PDB file of C-alpha atoms and ligand atoms in Angstrom:
ATOM      1  CA  MET A  16      11.940 -98.168  -6.547  1.00 48.00           C
ATOM      2  CA  ARG A  17      13.255-101.191  -4.633  1.00 56.00           C
ATOM      3  CA  SER A  18      13.799-104.515  -6.317  1.00 52.00           C
ATOM      4  CA  PHE A  19      13.380-107.836  -4.548  1.00 56.00           C
ATOM      5  CA  PHE A  20      15.554-110.877  -4.856  1.00 54.00           C
ATOM      6  CA  PRO A  21      13.730-114.205  -5.208  1.00 60.00           C
ATOM      7  CA  GLY A  22      13.155-115.735  -1.805  1.00 67.00           C
ATOM      8  CA  HIS A  23      12.536-112.358  -0.117  1.00 80.00           C
ATOM      9  CA  MET A  24      11.417-113.270   3.400  1.00 93.00           C
ATOM     10  CA  LEU A  25       8.707-111.618   5.439  1.00 96.00           C
ATOM     11  CA  LYS A  26       9.683-111.386   9.103  1.00 97.00           C
ATOM     12  CA  LYS A  27       6.737-111.741  11.435  1.00 96.00           C
ATOM     13  CA  TYR A  28       6.493-110.361  14.978  1.00 97.00           C
ATOM     14  CA  ASP A  29       3.690-110.517  17.481  1.00 94.00           C
ATOM     15  CA  THR A  30       5.220-108.635  20.397  1.00 97.00           C
ATOM     16  CA  ILE A  31       6.064-104.939  20.630  1.00 98.00           C
ATOM     17  CA  PRO A  32       9.673-105.329  21.911  1.00 98.00           C
ATOM     18  CA  ASP A  33      10.575-107.796  19.136  1.00 98.00           C
ATOM     19  CA  LEU A  34       9.245-105.490  16.426  1.00 98.00           C
ATOM     20  CA  GLN A  35      10.835-102.403  17.956  1.00 98.00           C
ATOM     21  CA  HIS A  36      14.171-104.188  18.206  1.00 98.00           C
ATOM     22  CA  VAL A  37      14.354-104.817  14.431  1.00 98.00           C
ATOM     23  CA  LEU A  38      13.012-101.370  13.591  1.00 98.00           C
ATOM     24  CA  ALA A  39      15.608 -99.693  15.818  1.00 98.00           C
ATOM     25  CA  TYR A  40      18.262-101.462  13.747  1.00 97.00           C
ATOM     26  CA  GLN A  41      16.663-100.102  10.541  1.00 97.00           C
ATOM     27  CA  ARG A  42      16.684 -96.578  11.958  1.00 97.00           C
ATOM     28  CA  GLU A  43      20.303 -96.844  13.111  1.00 97.00           C
ATOM     29  CA  ASN A  44      21.139 -97.714   9.506  1.00 97.00           C
ATOM     30  CA  LYS A  45      19.285 -94.600   8.307  1.00 97.00           C
ATOM     31  CA  LYS A  46      16.518 -96.600   6.621  1.00 97.00           C
ATOM     32  CA  SER A  47      13.189 -94.841   6.186  1.00 98.00           C
ATOM     33  CA  ILE A  48      10.247 -96.854   7.513  1.00 98.00           C
ATOM     34  CA  GLY A  49       6.877 -97.076   5.782  1.00 98.00           C
ATOM     35  CA  PHE A  50       3.817 -98.498   7.482  1.00 98.00           C
ATOM     36  CA  VAL A  51       0.583-100.060   6.203  1.00 98.00           C
ATOM     37  CA  PRO A  52      -1.988-100.849   8.905  1.00 98.00           C
ATOM     38  CA  THR A  53      -4.595-103.480   7.944  1.00 97.00           C
ATOM     39  CA  MET A  54      -7.125-105.815   9.458  1.00 93.00           C
ATOM     40  CA  GLY A  55      -5.967-108.739   7.289  1.00 94.00           C
ATOM     41  CA  ALA A  56      -8.167-110.645   4.807  1.00 92.00           C
ATOM     42  CA  LEU A  57      -5.856-109.055   2.278  1.00 96.00           C
ATOM     43  CA  HIS A  58      -6.588-108.322  -1.372  1.00 97.00           C
ATOM     44  CA  GLN A  59      -4.965-106.342  -4.174  1.00 98.00           C
ATOM     45  CA  GLY A  60      -6.136-103.072  -2.596  1.00 98.00           C
ATOM     46  CA  HIS A  61      -3.973-103.741   0.465  1.00 98.00           C
ATOM     47  CA  LEU A  62      -1.070-104.941  -1.674  1.00 98.00           C
ATOM     48  CA  SER A  63      -1.149-101.694  -3.661  1.00 98.00           C
ATOM     49  CA  LEU A  64      -0.442 -99.897  -0.372  1.00 98.00           C
ATOM     50  CA  ILE A  65       2.543-102.194   0.259  1.00 98.00           C
ATOM     51  CA  GLU A  66       3.789-101.410  -3.239  1.00 98.00           C
ATOM     52  CA  ALA A  67       3.435 -97.645  -2.654  1.00 98.00           C
ATOM     53  CA  CYS A  68       5.207 -98.097   0.688  1.00 98.00           C
ATOM     54  CA  ASN A  69       8.080-100.052  -0.867  1.00 98.00           C
ATOM     55  CA  ASN A  70       8.452 -97.447  -3.597  1.00 98.00           C
ATOM     56  CA  ALA A  71       8.662 -94.604  -1.094  1.00 98.00           C
ATOM     57  CA  CYS A  72      10.573 -96.132   1.842  1.00 98.00           C
ATOM     58  CA  ASN A  73      13.559 -98.379   2.546  1.00 97.00           C
ATOM     59  CA  ALA A  74      11.711-100.754   4.860  1.00 98.00           C
ATOM     60  CA  SER A  75       8.038-101.728   4.860  1.00 98.00           C
ATOM     61  CA  VAL A  76       6.005-102.716   7.901  1.00 98.00           C
ATOM     62  CA  ALA A  77       2.447-104.049   7.650  1.00 98.00           C
ATOM     63  CA  SER A  78       0.234-104.740  10.619  1.00 98.00           C
ATOM     64  CA  ILE A  79      -2.658-107.156  10.815  1.00 96.00           C
ATOM     65  CA  PHE A  80      -4.860-106.453  13.787  1.00 95.00           C
ATOM     66  CA  VAL A  81      -8.618-106.813  13.894  1.00 91.00           C
ATOM     67  CA  ASN A  82      -9.399-104.106  16.383  1.00 86.00           C
ATOM     68  CA  PRO A  83     -12.358-104.995  18.611  1.00 82.00           C
ATOM     69  CA  THR A  84     -12.815-101.397  19.798  1.00 77.00           C
ATOM     70  CA  GLN A  85     -13.700-100.189  16.312  1.00 74.00           C
ATOM     71  CA  PHE A  86     -16.560-102.638  15.699  1.00 74.00           C
ATOM     72  CA  ASN A  87     -19.855-101.432  17.104  1.00 71.00           C
ATOM     73  CA  ASP A  88     -21.510-104.692  16.010  1.00 77.00           C
ATOM     74  CA  PRO A  89     -20.000-107.714  17.869  1.00 79.00           C
ATOM     75  CA  GLU A  90     -21.377-110.043  15.152  1.00 80.00           C
ATOM     76  CA  ASP A  91     -19.457-108.094  12.497  1.00 76.00           C
ATOM     77  CA  TYR A  92     -16.288-108.482  14.623  1.00 80.00           C
ATOM     78  CA  LYS A  93     -16.868-112.229  15.027  1.00 79.00           C
ATOM     79  CA  LYS A  94     -17.435-112.699  11.282  1.00 74.00           C
ATOM     80  CA  TYR A  95     -14.305-110.758  10.329  1.00 73.00           C
ATOM     81  CA  PRO A  96     -11.695-113.290   9.088  1.00 68.00           C
ATOM     82  CA  LYS A  97      -8.590-113.471  11.322  1.00 70.00           C
ATOM     83  CA  ASP A  98      -5.210-115.289  11.419  1.00 68.00           C
ATOM     84  CA  ASN A  99      -4.857-116.181   7.796  1.00 85.00           C
ATOM     85  CA  PRO A 100      -1.516-117.665   6.624  1.00 90.00           C
ATOM     86  CA  ILE A 101      -2.574-116.712   3.066  1.00 94.00           C
ATOM     87  CA  ASP A 102      -2.185-113.078   4.178  1.00 96.00           C
ATOM     88  CA  TRP A 103       1.426-113.712   5.237  1.00 94.00           C
ATOM     89  CA  HIS A 104       2.165-115.306   1.887  1.00 95.00           C
ATOM     90  CA  MET A 105       0.603-112.363   0.010  1.00 97.00           C
ATOM     91  CA  LEU A 106       2.651-109.864   2.023  1.00 97.00           C
ATOM     92  CA  GLU A 107       5.822-111.814   1.351  1.00 96.00           C
ATOM     93  CA  GLU A 108       5.077-111.965  -2.389  1.00 96.00           C
ATOM     94  CA  ALA A 109       4.428-108.203  -2.359  1.00 97.00           C
ATOM     95  CA  GLY A 110       7.896-107.638  -0.894  1.00 97.00           C
ATOM     96  CA  CYS A 111       6.786-106.560   2.581  1.00 98.00           C
ATOM     97  CA  ASP A 112       9.689-106.711   5.062  1.00 98.00           C
ATOM     98  CA  PHE A 113       8.035-106.885   8.475  1.00 98.00           C
ATOM     99  CA  LEU A 114       4.615-107.971   9.690  1.00 98.00           C
ATOM    100  CA  PHE A 115       3.324-106.978  13.101  1.00 97.00           C
ATOM    101  CA  SER A 116       0.366-109.126  14.161  1.00 95.00           C
ATOM    102  CA  PRO A 117      -0.209-108.565  17.873  1.00 95.00           C
ATOM    103  CA  SER A 118      -2.825-110.203  20.087  1.00 92.00           C
ATOM    104  CA  VAL A 119      -5.523-108.044  21.693  1.00 91.00           C
ATOM    105  CA  PRO A 120      -3.763-108.115  25.137  1.00 93.00           C
ATOM    106  CA  GLU A 121      -0.458-107.133  23.487  1.00 96.00           C
ATOM    107  CA  MET A 122      -2.134-104.067  21.966  1.00 95.00           C
ATOM    108  CA  TYR A 123      -4.295-103.219  24.975  1.00 94.00           C
ATOM    109  CA  PRO A 124      -2.552-104.496  28.129  1.00 94.00           C
ATOM    110  CA  ASP A 125      -4.621-102.140  30.293  1.00 94.00           C
ATOM    111  CA  GLU A 126      -7.480 -99.624  30.064  1.00 92.00           C
ATOM    112  CA  SER A 127      -5.131 -96.644  29.701  1.00 92.00           C
ATOM    113  CA  THR A 128      -3.954 -97.975  26.330  1.00 92.00           C
ATOM    114  CA  LYS A 129      -7.539 -97.766  25.041  1.00 91.00           C
ATOM    115  CA  LYS A 130      -7.755 -94.005  25.582  1.00 92.00           C
ATOM    116  CA  ILE A 131      -6.283 -91.072  23.722  1.00 95.00           C
ATOM    117  CA  ASP A 132      -6.627 -87.332  24.075  1.00 94.00           C
ATOM    118  CA  PHE A 133      -8.087 -86.849  20.618  1.00 96.00           C
ATOM    119  CA  ASP A 134     -11.660 -86.691  19.443  1.00 94.00           C
ATOM    120  CA  PRO A 135     -12.448 -86.963  15.724  1.00 95.00           C
ATOM    121  CA  GLY A 136     -15.177 -84.359  16.398  1.00 94.00           C
ATOM    122  CA  THR A 137     -18.035 -83.775  13.980  1.00 94.00           C
ATOM    123  CA  LEU A 138     -15.928 -85.195  11.138  1.00 96.00           C
ATOM    124  CA  GLY A 139     -16.246 -88.556  12.905  1.00 95.00           C
ATOM    125  CA  GLU A 140     -20.005 -88.254  13.286  1.00 94.00           C
ATOM    126  CA  ARG A 141     -20.972 -87.807   9.648  1.00 95.00           C
ATOM    127  CA  LEU A 142     -21.318 -90.455   6.895  1.00 97.00           C
ATOM    128  CA  GLU A 143     -19.701 -93.660   8.231  1.00 96.00           C
ATOM    129  CA  GLY A 144     -19.722 -92.288  11.770  1.00 95.00           C
ATOM    130  CA  ALA A 145     -23.500 -91.743  11.701  1.00 95.00           C
ATOM    131  CA  SER A 146     -24.285 -95.438  11.362  1.00 89.00           C
ATOM    132  CA  ARG A 147     -21.225 -96.728  13.231  1.00 87.00           C
ATOM    133  CA  PRO A 148     -21.097 -94.743  16.495  1.00 88.00           C
ATOM    134  CA  GLY A 149     -17.682 -94.934  18.168  1.00 87.00           C
ATOM    135  CA  HIS A 150     -16.075 -96.430  15.067  1.00 90.00           C
ATOM    136  CA  PHE A 151     -13.692 -93.554  14.353  1.00 95.00           C
ATOM    137  CA  LYS A 152     -12.766 -93.043  17.993  1.00 94.00           C
ATOM    138  CA  GLY A 153     -11.800 -96.745  18.129  1.00 92.00           C
ATOM    139  CA  MET A 154      -9.945 -96.411  14.841  1.00 95.00           C
ATOM    140  CA  ALA A 155      -8.017 -93.361  16.093  1.00 97.00           C
ATOM    141  CA  VAL A 156      -7.044 -95.219  19.284  1.00 96.00           C
ATOM    142  CA  VAL A 157      -5.626 -98.198  17.429  1.00 96.00           C
ATOM    143  CA  VAL A 158      -3.853 -96.137  14.757  1.00 98.00           C
ATOM    144  CA  LYS A 159      -2.251 -93.893  17.411  1.00 97.00           C
ATOM    145  CA  ARG A 160      -1.111 -96.958  19.320  1.00 97.00           C
ATOM    146  CA  LEU A 161       0.303 -98.536  16.161  1.00 98.00           C
ATOM    147  CA  PHE A 162       2.034 -95.269  15.195  1.00 98.00           C
ATOM    148  CA  ASP A 163       3.588 -95.040  18.677  1.00 98.00           C
ATOM    149  CA  ILE A 164       4.866 -98.602  18.349  1.00 98.00           C
ATOM    150  CA  VAL A 165       6.109 -98.497  14.746  1.00 98.00           C
ATOM    151  CA  MET A 166       7.114 -94.797  14.587  1.00 98.00           C
ATOM    152  CA  PRO A 167       7.046 -94.786  10.768  1.00 98.00           C
ATOM    153  CA  ASP A 168       8.238 -91.960   8.539  1.00 98.00           C
ATOM    154  CA  LYS A 169       5.250 -92.476   6.236  1.00 98.00           C
ATOM    155  CA  ALA A 170       1.948 -94.300   6.664  1.00 98.00           C
ATOM    156  CA  PHE A 171      -0.182 -95.435   3.728  1.00 98.00           C
ATOM    157  CA  PHE A 172      -3.988 -95.386   3.680  1.00 98.00           C
ATOM    158  CA  GLY A 173      -6.534 -96.159   0.958  1.00 98.00           C
ATOM    159  CA  GLN A 174      -8.780 -93.449  -0.472  1.00 98.00           C
ATOM    160  CA  LYS A 175     -11.562 -96.029  -0.208  1.00 98.00           C
ATOM    161  CA  ASP A 176     -11.824 -95.170   3.497  1.00 98.00           C
ATOM    162  CA  TYR A 177     -11.589 -91.451   2.807  1.00 98.00           C
ATOM    163  CA  GLN A 178     -13.110 -90.366   6.109  1.00 98.00           C
ATOM    164  CA  GLN A 179     -10.600 -92.560   7.953  1.00 98.00           C
ATOM    165  CA  TYR A 180      -7.741 -91.004   5.973  1.00 98.00           C
ATOM    166  CA  LEU A 181      -8.860 -87.461   6.907  1.00 98.00           C
ATOM    167  CA  ILE A 182      -9.270 -88.349  10.585  1.00 98.00           C
ATOM    168  CA  VAL A 183      -5.824 -89.993  10.715  1.00 98.00           C
ATOM    169  CA  LYS A 184      -4.332 -86.868   9.130  1.00 98.00           C
ATOM    170  CA  ASN A 185      -6.066 -84.683  11.725  1.00 98.00           C
ATOM    171  CA  MET A 186      -4.881 -86.943  14.521  1.00 98.00           C
ATOM    172  CA  VAL A 187      -1.268 -86.839  13.335  1.00 98.00           C
ATOM    173  CA  ALA A 188      -1.477 -83.023  13.197  1.00 98.00           C
ATOM    174  CA  HIS A 189      -3.111 -82.920  16.662  1.00 98.00           C
ATOM    175  CA  PHE A 190      -0.288 -84.919  18.278  1.00 98.00           C
ATOM    176  CA  GLU A 191       2.351 -83.255  16.059  1.00 98.00           C
ATOM    177  CA  MET A 192       3.628 -86.683  15.030  1.00 98.00           C
ATOM    178  CA  PRO A 193       6.445 -86.582  12.436  1.00 98.00           C
ATOM    179  CA  ILE A 194       4.574 -88.924  10.090  1.00 98.00           C
ATOM    180  CA  GLU A 195       3.496 -88.267   6.510  1.00 98.00           C
ATOM    181  CA  VAL A 196       0.052 -89.742   5.856  1.00 98.00           C
ATOM    182  CA  VAL A 197      -0.135 -90.861   2.222  1.00 98.00           C
ATOM    183  CA  LYS A 198      -3.441 -91.402   0.385  1.00 98.00           C
ATOM    184  CA  CYS A 199      -3.406 -94.234  -2.187  1.00 98.00           C
ATOM    185  CA  PRO A 200      -5.908 -94.794  -5.038  1.00 98.00           C
ATOM    186  CA  ILE A 201      -8.838 -97.213  -4.812  1.00 98.00           C
ATOM    187  CA  ILE A 202      -8.158-100.588  -6.442  1.00 98.00           C
ATOM    188  CA  ARG A 203     -11.234-102.045  -8.137  1.00 98.00           C
ATOM    189  CA  GLU A 204     -12.530-105.364  -9.419  1.00 98.00           C
ATOM    190  CA  PRO A 205     -12.869-105.563 -13.232  1.00 98.00           C
ATOM    191  CA  ASN A 206     -16.518-104.365 -13.034  1.00 98.00           C
ATOM    192  CA  GLY A 207     -15.512-101.289 -11.009  1.00 98.00           C
ATOM    193  CA  LEU A 208     -16.546-102.544  -7.558  1.00 98.00           C
ATOM    194  CA  ALA A 209     -14.037-101.253  -4.979  1.00 98.00           C
ATOM    195  CA  MET A 210     -12.068-104.198  -3.606  1.00 98.00           C
ATOM    196  CA  SER A 211     -13.012-105.042  -0.060  1.00 97.00           C
ATOM    197  CA  SER A 212     -12.654-108.034   2.259  1.00 91.00           C
ATOM    198  CA  ARG A 213     -16.444-107.871   2.514  1.00 92.00           C
ATOM    199  CA  ASN A 214     -17.002-108.562  -1.195  1.00 96.00           C
ATOM    200  CA  GLU A 215     -16.434-112.261  -0.431  1.00 93.00           C
ATOM    201  CA  ARG A 216     -19.734-112.243   1.447  1.00 93.00           C
ATOM    202  CA  LEU A 217     -21.722-111.197  -1.648  1.00 96.00           C
ATOM    203  CA  SER A 218     -23.427-113.693  -3.955  1.00 96.00           C
ATOM    204  CA  PRO A 219     -21.724-113.851  -7.403  1.00 96.00           C
ATOM    205  CA  GLU A 220     -24.749-112.128  -9.021  1.00 96.00           C
ATOM    206  CA  ILE A 221     -24.843-109.249  -6.554  1.00 96.00           C
ATOM    207  CA  ARG A 222     -21.052-108.882  -6.680  1.00 97.00           C
ATOM    208  CA  GLN A 223     -21.219-108.585 -10.461  1.00 96.00           C
ATOM    209  CA  GLY A 224     -24.151-106.149 -10.301  1.00 96.00           C
ATOM    210  CA  ALA A 225     -22.412-104.027  -7.652  1.00 97.00           C
ATOM    211  CA  GLY A 226     -20.235-102.507 -10.383  1.00 97.00           C
ATOM    212  CA  ILE A 227     -23.128-100.056 -10.726  1.00 97.00           C
ATOM    213  CA  ILE A 228     -21.994 -98.318  -7.514  1.00 98.00           C
ATOM    214  CA  TYR A 229     -18.811 -96.978  -9.126  1.00 98.00           C
ATOM    215  CA  LYS A 230     -20.623 -96.141 -12.377  1.00 98.00           C
ATOM    216  CA  THR A 231     -23.226 -94.139 -10.457  1.00 98.00           C
ATOM    217  CA  LEU A 232     -20.568 -92.302  -8.452  1.00 98.00           C
ATOM    218  CA  THR A 233     -18.601 -91.503 -11.598  1.00 98.00           C
ATOM    219  CA  LYS A 234     -21.719 -90.138 -13.300  1.00 98.00           C
ATOM    220  CA  ALA A 235     -22.554 -88.025 -10.244  1.00 98.00           C
ATOM    221  CA  ALA A 236     -18.991 -86.637 -10.137  1.00 98.00           C
ATOM    222  CA  GLN A 237     -19.319 -85.670 -13.812  1.00 97.00           C
ATOM    223  CA  GLN A 238     -22.672 -83.972 -13.122  1.00 97.00           C
ATOM    224  CA  VAL A 239     -21.036 -82.005 -10.293  1.00 96.00           C
ATOM    225  CA  ARG A 240     -18.302 -80.899 -12.703  1.00 94.00           C
ATOM    226  CA  ASP A 241     -20.905 -79.932 -15.340  1.00 94.00           C
ATOM    227  CA  ASN A 242     -22.812 -77.954 -12.699  1.00 90.00           C
ATOM    228  CA  SER A 243     -25.984 -78.042 -14.805  1.00 89.00           C
ATOM    229  CA  ILE A 244     -28.363 -79.599 -12.243  1.00 95.00           C
ATOM    230  CA  SER A 245     -28.669 -79.080  -8.512  1.00 96.00           C
ATOM    231  CA  PHE A 246     -26.563 -81.093  -6.073  1.00 97.00           C
ATOM    232  CA  ASP A 247     -29.801 -82.244  -4.414  1.00 97.00           C
ATOM    233  CA  GLN A 248     -30.984 -83.624  -7.714  1.00 98.00           C
ATOM    234  CA  ILE A 249     -27.666 -85.401  -8.362  1.00 98.00           C
ATOM    235  CA  MET A 250     -27.740 -87.062  -4.935  1.00 98.00           C
ATOM    236  CA  HIS A 251     -31.407 -88.003  -5.328  1.00 98.00           C
ATOM    237  CA  GLU A 252     -30.833 -89.493  -8.792  1.00 98.00           C
ATOM    238  CA  GLY A 253     -27.789 -91.468  -7.602  1.00 98.00           C
ATOM    239  CA  LYS A 254     -29.785 -92.938  -4.738  1.00 98.00           C
ATOM    240  CA  MET A 255     -32.744 -93.745  -7.004  1.00 97.00           C
ATOM    241  CA  VAL A 256     -30.548 -95.523  -9.573  1.00 97.00           C
ATOM    242  CA  LEU A 257     -28.984 -97.735  -6.914  1.00 97.00           C
ATOM    243  CA  GLU A 258     -32.189 -98.481  -5.013  1.00 96.00           C
ATOM    244  CA  GLY A 259     -34.141 -98.955  -8.254  1.00 92.00           C
ATOM    245  CA  LEU A 260     -32.213-102.174  -8.903  1.00 89.00           C
ATOM    246  CA  GLY A 261     -33.896-103.793  -5.900  1.00 88.00           C
ATOM    247  CA  ASN A 262     -30.737-105.379  -4.440  1.00 90.00           C
ATOM    248  CA  PHE A 263     -29.290-102.320  -2.746  1.00 96.00           C
ATOM    249  CA  THR A 264     -30.306-100.085   0.127  1.00 97.00           C
ATOM    250  CA  VAL A 265     -28.502 -96.753   0.172  1.00 98.00           C
ATOM    251  CA  ASP A 266     -27.391 -95.374   3.546  1.00 97.00           C
ATOM    252  CA  TYR A 267     -26.052 -92.159   2.030  1.00 98.00           C
ATOM    253  CA  PHE A 268     -25.143 -90.790  -1.384  1.00 98.00           C
ATOM    254  CA  ASP A 269     -23.606 -87.401  -0.649  1.00 98.00           C
ATOM    255  CA  ILE A 270     -21.594 -84.651  -2.278  1.00 97.00           C
ATOM    256  CA  CYS A 271     -19.177 -83.219   0.279  1.00 96.00           C
ATOM    257  CA  SER A 272     -16.154 -81.005   0.701  1.00 95.00           C
ATOM    258  CA  ALA A 273     -13.079 -83.228   0.318  1.00 96.00           C
ATOM    259  CA  ILE A 274     -11.388 -81.128   3.026  1.00 94.00           C
ATOM    260  CA  ASP A 275     -13.751 -81.769   5.934  1.00 94.00           C
ATOM    261  CA  LEU A 276     -16.640 -83.826   4.491  1.00 96.00           C
ATOM    262  CA  LYS A 277     -19.173 -81.105   5.267  1.00 94.00           C
ATOM    263  CA  PRO A 278     -22.099 -81.115   2.808  1.00 94.00           C
ATOM    264  CA  ALA A 279     -21.045 -79.260  -0.338  1.00 94.00           C
ATOM    265  CA  HIS A 280     -22.838 -76.111  -1.429  1.00 87.00           C
ATOM    266  CA  GLN A 281     -23.450 -75.574  -5.102  1.00 85.00           C
ATOM    267  CA  ASN A 282     -21.429 -72.595  -6.290  1.00 78.00           C
ATOM    268  CA  GLY A 283     -19.773 -72.567  -2.856  1.00 77.00           C
ATOM    269  CA  PRO A 284     -16.064 -71.861  -2.355  1.00 73.00           C
ATOM    270  CA  ASP A 285     -13.784 -73.652  -4.788  1.00 65.00           C
ATOM    271  CA  ASP A 286     -13.071 -76.559  -2.435  1.00 76.00           C
ATOM    272  CA  GLU A 287     -12.184 -79.921  -3.816  1.00 92.00           C
ATOM    273  CA  LEU A 288     -15.366 -82.014  -3.726  1.00 96.00           C
ATOM    274  CA  ILE A 289     -16.010 -85.736  -3.308  1.00 97.00           C
ATOM    275  CA  VAL A 290     -19.041 -87.949  -3.920  1.00 98.00           C
ATOM    276  CA  LEU A 291     -19.360 -90.743  -1.372  1.00 98.00           C
ATOM    277  CA  THR A 292     -21.807 -93.572  -0.886  1.00 98.00           C
ATOM    278  CA  ALA A 293     -22.526 -96.447   1.491  1.00 98.00           C
ATOM    279  CA  VAL A 294     -24.793 -99.190   0.235  1.00 98.00           C
ATOM    280  CA  TYR A 295     -26.114-102.379   1.794  1.00 97.00           C
ATOM    281  CA  ALA A 296     -26.108-105.326  -0.599  1.00 94.00           C
ATOM    282  CA  ASP A 297     -27.025-108.815   0.632  1.00 85.00           C
ATOM    283  CA  GLY A 298     -26.812-107.255   4.130  1.00 90.00           C
ATOM    284  CA  VAL A 299     -23.154-106.320   3.464  1.00 95.00           C
ATOM    285  CA  ARG A 300     -22.129-102.691   3.841  1.00 95.00           C
ATOM    286  CA  LEU A 301     -20.134-101.445   0.845  1.00 97.00           C
ATOM    287  CA  ILE A 302     -18.507 -98.010   0.684  1.00 98.00           C
ATOM    288  CA  ASP A 303     -16.972 -96.157  -2.213  1.00 98.00           C
ATOM    289  CA  ASN A 304     -16.183 -92.623  -3.355  1.00 98.00           C
ATOM    290  CA  VAL A 305     -14.972 -90.574  -6.302  1.00 98.00           C
ATOM    291  CA  LEU A 306     -13.073 -87.297  -6.027  1.00 98.00           C
ATOM    292  CA  VAL A 307     -14.529 -84.647  -8.311  1.00 96.00           C
TER     293      VAL A 307
HETATM  294  P1  AMP B  13      -8.728-102.661   6.173  1.00 78.03           P
HETATM  295  O1  AMP B  13      -7.943-103.914   6.286  1.00 78.03           O
HETATM  296  O2  AMP B  13     -10.046-102.833   5.528  1.00 78.03           O
HETATM  297  O3  AMP B  13      -8.784-101.889   7.469  1.00 78.03           O
HETATM  298  O4  AMP B  13      -7.923-101.719   5.172  1.00 78.03           O
HETATM  299  C1  AMP B  13      -6.572-101.425   5.382  1.00 78.03           C
HETATM  300  C2  AMP B  13      -6.147-100.361   4.425  1.00 78.03           C
HETATM  301  O5  AMP B  13      -6.368-100.799   3.085  1.00 78.03           O
HETATM  302  C3  AMP B  13      -6.958 -99.052   4.582  1.00 78.03           C
HETATM  303  O6  AMP B  13      -6.072 -97.955   4.451  1.00 78.03           O
HETATM  304  C4  AMP B  13      -7.918 -99.130   3.431  1.00 78.03           C
HETATM  305  O7  AMP B  13      -8.361 -97.860   2.992  1.00 78.03           O
HETATM  306  C5  AMP B  13      -7.056 -99.797   2.381  1.00 78.03           C
HETATM  307  N1  AMP B  13      -7.899-100.408   1.346  1.00 78.03           N
HETATM  308  C6  AMP B  13      -8.946-101.227   1.520  1.00 78.03           C
HETATM  309  N2  AMP B  13      -9.522-101.512   0.342  1.00 78.03           N
HETATM  310  C7  AMP B  13      -8.818-100.855  -0.608  1.00 78.03           C
HETATM  311  C8  AMP B  13      -8.908-100.744  -2.029  1.00 78.03           C
HETATM  312  N3  AMP B  13      -9.867-101.365  -2.713  1.00 78.03           N
HETATM  313  N4  AMP B  13      -8.012 -99.972  -2.675  1.00 78.03           N
HETATM  314  C9  AMP B  13      -7.034 -99.295  -1.974  1.00 78.03           C
HETATM  315  N5  AMP B  13      -6.889 -99.371  -0.634  1.00 78.03           N
HETATM  316  C10 AMP B  13      -7.766-100.131   0.043  1.00 78.03           C
END
């Protein structure tokens, strides 16, 4: 584990050559580089990734880039908070070494930089992909571009976006990139609600009540382990509990293979399973999952 002296300074870069210059120096000095891509509006969930990164690598790089190509709803993109000096302060406090916060033209100087020879395939069409067409393609484009720029040894992703984590792993394998993709646990608010930049948009009452999402997922995961009722019944009950409260609309509440997110079959092969849900509360989309 690394320790930080008081006054640890975050160094901030918004152009590719400037960032690559300092990272080349790190590499020459045989320092391993860890990378945490984010869209800013940081919270403890993001900072836990920085901590994991600092524990595993000699130098930590975070990026803040709100990627327009991964929002299928322009209103959602507009509402997403950007350019927040509080984020820089939080990264510095967390001991992050380098921040890369490029502009859109810096990331995408021409059309060719918006294309990659990788398709998330059917994995990108299920669950989150079903209601956000093009989302995972856009995500893969920006993560590939960031990986090409930063060239980290390890990259850290939250289990909260489990589908994203799997697709990034597939993409790294597809391009044979020498990067280890590390999955980090979900950090939660005291009531169990998975931390998310979007939680700020919830009313205090709904935010408090949204702890039920994690409780319902945990119960479903236990029922899957017990294997005493059908998976269909577990998914139906989970959905009914959440919708029964009146404040939530469930997009999906599914039991899937944790390997490829295909629907799980009861008494199927001994794959690791995962229960995932997406819920609208106050018009805000919340996602969460529990590994069985
Ligand atoms: P975002 O800024 O929302 O794109 O998230 C950046 C990274 O933080 C992704 O790898 C997310 O999975 C991760 N992340 C977001 N929320 C949490 C959380 N509550 N716990 C752990 N990781 C998280």
